[in-house]
Amino acid sequence: MKEAGNTSGQTSGQKMLLTMTGIGVFCALMIVLSYQGTLPRIEQLKAEALEKAIFKVVPGMESKRTFRMESDGSFTEVSGKEKDARLVYAGYDKEGKLVGVAVEAAGMGFADVIKVIYGYDPEKEAVVGFYVLESKETPGLGDKIEKDPNFLANFEALDVSLTEDKSKTKNTVVAVKHGEKKNNWEVDGITGATISSRAIGNLLGTSTAEMAPVLHKNKAFFEVKKGQ
Amino acid sequence: MNQESLFAIFINASLINNFVLAYFLGICPFLGVSGKMETATKMGAAVTFVMIISSVCAYGLHALLVSIDAIYLQLISYIVVIAATVQLVEMFIKKMSPALFRALGIFLPLITTNCAILGLALFQTNKGYGLAQSVVYALGAGIGFTLALVLMAGLREKLNFAETPNLVKGTALTLLIAGILSLAFMGFAGLGSN
Amino acid sequence: MFKKTLHISTSPHLTKGIGTDDIMRNVVWAMLPVALYSVWSFGLGALVVLATSTTACVLTEHFLAKISKKESTISDWSAAITGLLLGLTLPPGFPMWMAFLGGVVSIALGKFVFGGLGYNVFNPALVGRAFLQAAFPVAITTWHPVYAPDRFTTVPSATFTAPFMEPSTVDAFSGATPLSAFKFDHVVTNSYDLALGLIPGSTGETCAALILLGGLYLIARNMMNWRIPASILLTVFLLSGALYLANKEAYPSPDFMLFSGGLMLGAVFMATDMVGSPVMPAAVWLYGALIGVLVVVIRIWGGLPEGVMYAILLGNAVAPHLDNLIRPRVYGTVKTAKKS
Amino acid sequence: MSQLTKDKTGEGFWGNLANSPSTNEFLKGLWKENPVFVQVLGMCPTLAVTNTAMNGLAMGLATTFVLLMSNILVSSLRNVIPKQVRIASYILIIATFVTMTDYAIQAISVDLSKALGAFISLIVVNCLILGRAEAFASKNTVGKSMLDALGMGFGFVIGLLSLGAVREILGNGSIFGIPVFPASFQEWVIMILPPGGFFTLAMWLMFFNHRKQKKAAL
């Protein structure tokens, strides 16, 4: 307890400045070192997690390329490290043929925003895969959107075909009550988790309505191999 | 980029995912100053005020850090900025309105260690909110915090004369009430989702 | 508020007033037709739920009084009322162990921790019900049909689920209550069925007519603050009426809003809890209006089909403020005197 | 000292910390001055991330690490740092170690860092850490401060684990991901939702209240 008193007597502005600078330099050094030290590993883990998700939603995919969507609806290939950009991931099979494009989408669920990634096949004009990236839906109820096999079966071939002039989707994806799915652009909901399954229907509807025409238009662009 | 509407952000921050009752942010002042109505209101107002200011600061700071590619300094710079903001607000209020300063007095320094402020800055960054969205988020969070605090204070004042069992006296009772309030706020879940 | 054992009193000494147990007993009388009708319409499934929750509440009350070395308070009927009310808000065929747990939570968490009767700032039955809703969201929204032919001979299979185990849903039906049918599928149930209870739902919420009758009895005997149900129902009627007039396609009709779900039960028997509601008449009107608005907001814009329980709990939480807001100034003080 | 008195005065815990005996640095944090159950400090991580035992353990260990490192540094610099800027320096030091912990956790597992989310960063404003730096490390030798940090840290771990365990067992039927009930167990979903956090902590506090009252009665 006595030591505490010692410091107060001899302080001056200079000393305060000196200590603060010293501590600041030390802290900055520690932070930068730990950042540099962990960076490769963190990026690898993140890339792996993303890869895993993309592989889940684009069946038959062997390799991927990342594109950034520009505000005019065109796409530019990027390295995939950009943060504040709208990215899509094109997947290719062994022969390098385009098998689908993975797109992220988000919408308000029951508890908080739900983030998903889905695969769009411009050839079939359909959603071909779906995976929940982030959700806080009620365990045992709303979180069935992640696990329920019947629900997930909706997204193996969900019709998002375009109108004649390819300018918009023919039908908007929408969730219906469980067991009442009549058309293949409808999502068969989950009993007891109506809100969560509807949220998925809505967010897919909004996202596909916007993205499907753009992606379809750029189909040829995605198919061009690197270096060609 | 995030495209949530301002109204949805406000409802989400204040009611559905109330900072105190769903995220447990700012529990320390919640337990500490919810005993009296008057202090609860003042604390709530002070926190809301600081939240909005530091939300704007955090937005600018994040943009700066991204542009100089020094995102690893995020946490340390946020906390420094928040501490500085609280200091400035304190000095500003002292000068402009001594009456308000006396009323808020002891609460202002306490806000620095209120995790709700730092939590707000971190969440808005994670969610990628723009400036307007961040401000509305801060406003919602502040109002939600005040609401929880004021409701709790009202109930605790009402219970002042109750013969609560010894077993639950003190913090335990406050936590139990908070749990029930948290249950009641679950009614807001999904608001605006359809 | 209503203590049976007052030791000290100042003049004037009233010799006879309405005691707590008088009121409570009459509340039981008022609720009895509702309970009987639910047993008649849902059969053994409802009977078991009502009996279990009531027993659980009475036992918990007795046990907690014993361990805190106080005189048991079960004779004031309040625990029985809590149990009965809780049972009336649960679906028939609800697993016994869950109903029992709900009863324990109602009394322990909703009443005992606050110091017992007179201090239960939240309606105890609703605390128990909200706990069950959050804990077992699937079981509490599993309904059984009304007027099933075998209702007096067989008990729904979920009822006797072993404690802590998941109830079976073999004979439960996944159909919806009128509210969820409207919310999710836009199907409107006709108001005649609603008023007479020809619909599935929680045990006690289906027959609006009997609930109103019970309420009128209590109001007639001056044992209930009539302003509370009046202001809740009026608010719901006006607000949903305005919405309905604005857009008949999107919003339900006001009579549907009034008679469906737990609104009647909540407005008449739950929001009127004397501890959780304000005292001043103006504050009472505000309290009712607030609950009414919340009910409409949650039902129409919220994620859940029904919001009466949450609305009343939130109303209970706001009640102390409403009294403060309306509280008359102490004679002789000046309004501007409050300057820090 | 009890949280009862603390609750009334509002600033009692600074007093509590300052009055801590200089002996027994390690043990006091585990039980007598347990940061969770007795001092009721650092509530927001305590409640927010304890929906499983694993999350509670990870959060507890991360906090212990930050507490230990900052205590060591603060204690070794205690004669250097001028009094006027001490709080600012402590915050800088703590924020540095928290950032390091954050990166370490991200490097260990994506799932873990996703589950703990921003709450790792929020260790900065855990009053326990600043409290120990100010009340103990700034006045004691490095050795004592280390013991104090370890004691308080493990006390915090015990607190978080006991909450996480109860919530995971009832809310998920498992502990550390290993099922403890038969498959047909009905989960109490409320326990992993926010109200469950409040109720579980209240239960533990009531348990400690009960023990204390029993002791006082003897």
XYZ file of C-alpha atoms in Angstrom, chain A residues 11-12 15 21 39 41 43-44 63 92 96 98-99 121 123 130 137 148 154-155 165-166 170-171 178 188 205 208 224:
29
model
C 5.353 13.309 -11.612
C 5.718 15.955 -14.213
C 7.151 11.889 -17.266
C 4.315 6.885 -25.127
C -3.056 -13.770 -39.622
C -3.865 -19.204 -39.731
C -7.314 -16.446 -43.017
C -6.831 -20.123 -43.734
C -12.884 -25.251 -57.882
C -16.673 -25.173 -61.627
C -13.835 -26.285 -65.680
C -19.631 -23.625 -64.591
C -21.905 -25.601 -62.259
C -27.441 -22.656 -61.439
C -28.222 -23.407 -66.724
C -28.775 -23.779 -49.417
C -33.564 -18.790 -34.227
C -34.895 -30.320 -41.111
C -36.791 -27.603 -50.984
C -33.525 -26.150 -52.143
C -36.810 -11.281 -71.916
C -34.672 -12.530 -68.999
C -41.161 -15.429 -63.476
C -42.325 -16.267 -59.980
C -46.085 -27.392 -44.635
C -42.508 -26.108 -48.102
C -37.422 -14.333 -52.840
C -33.206 -14.273 -56.243
C -14.653 -17.760 -69.480
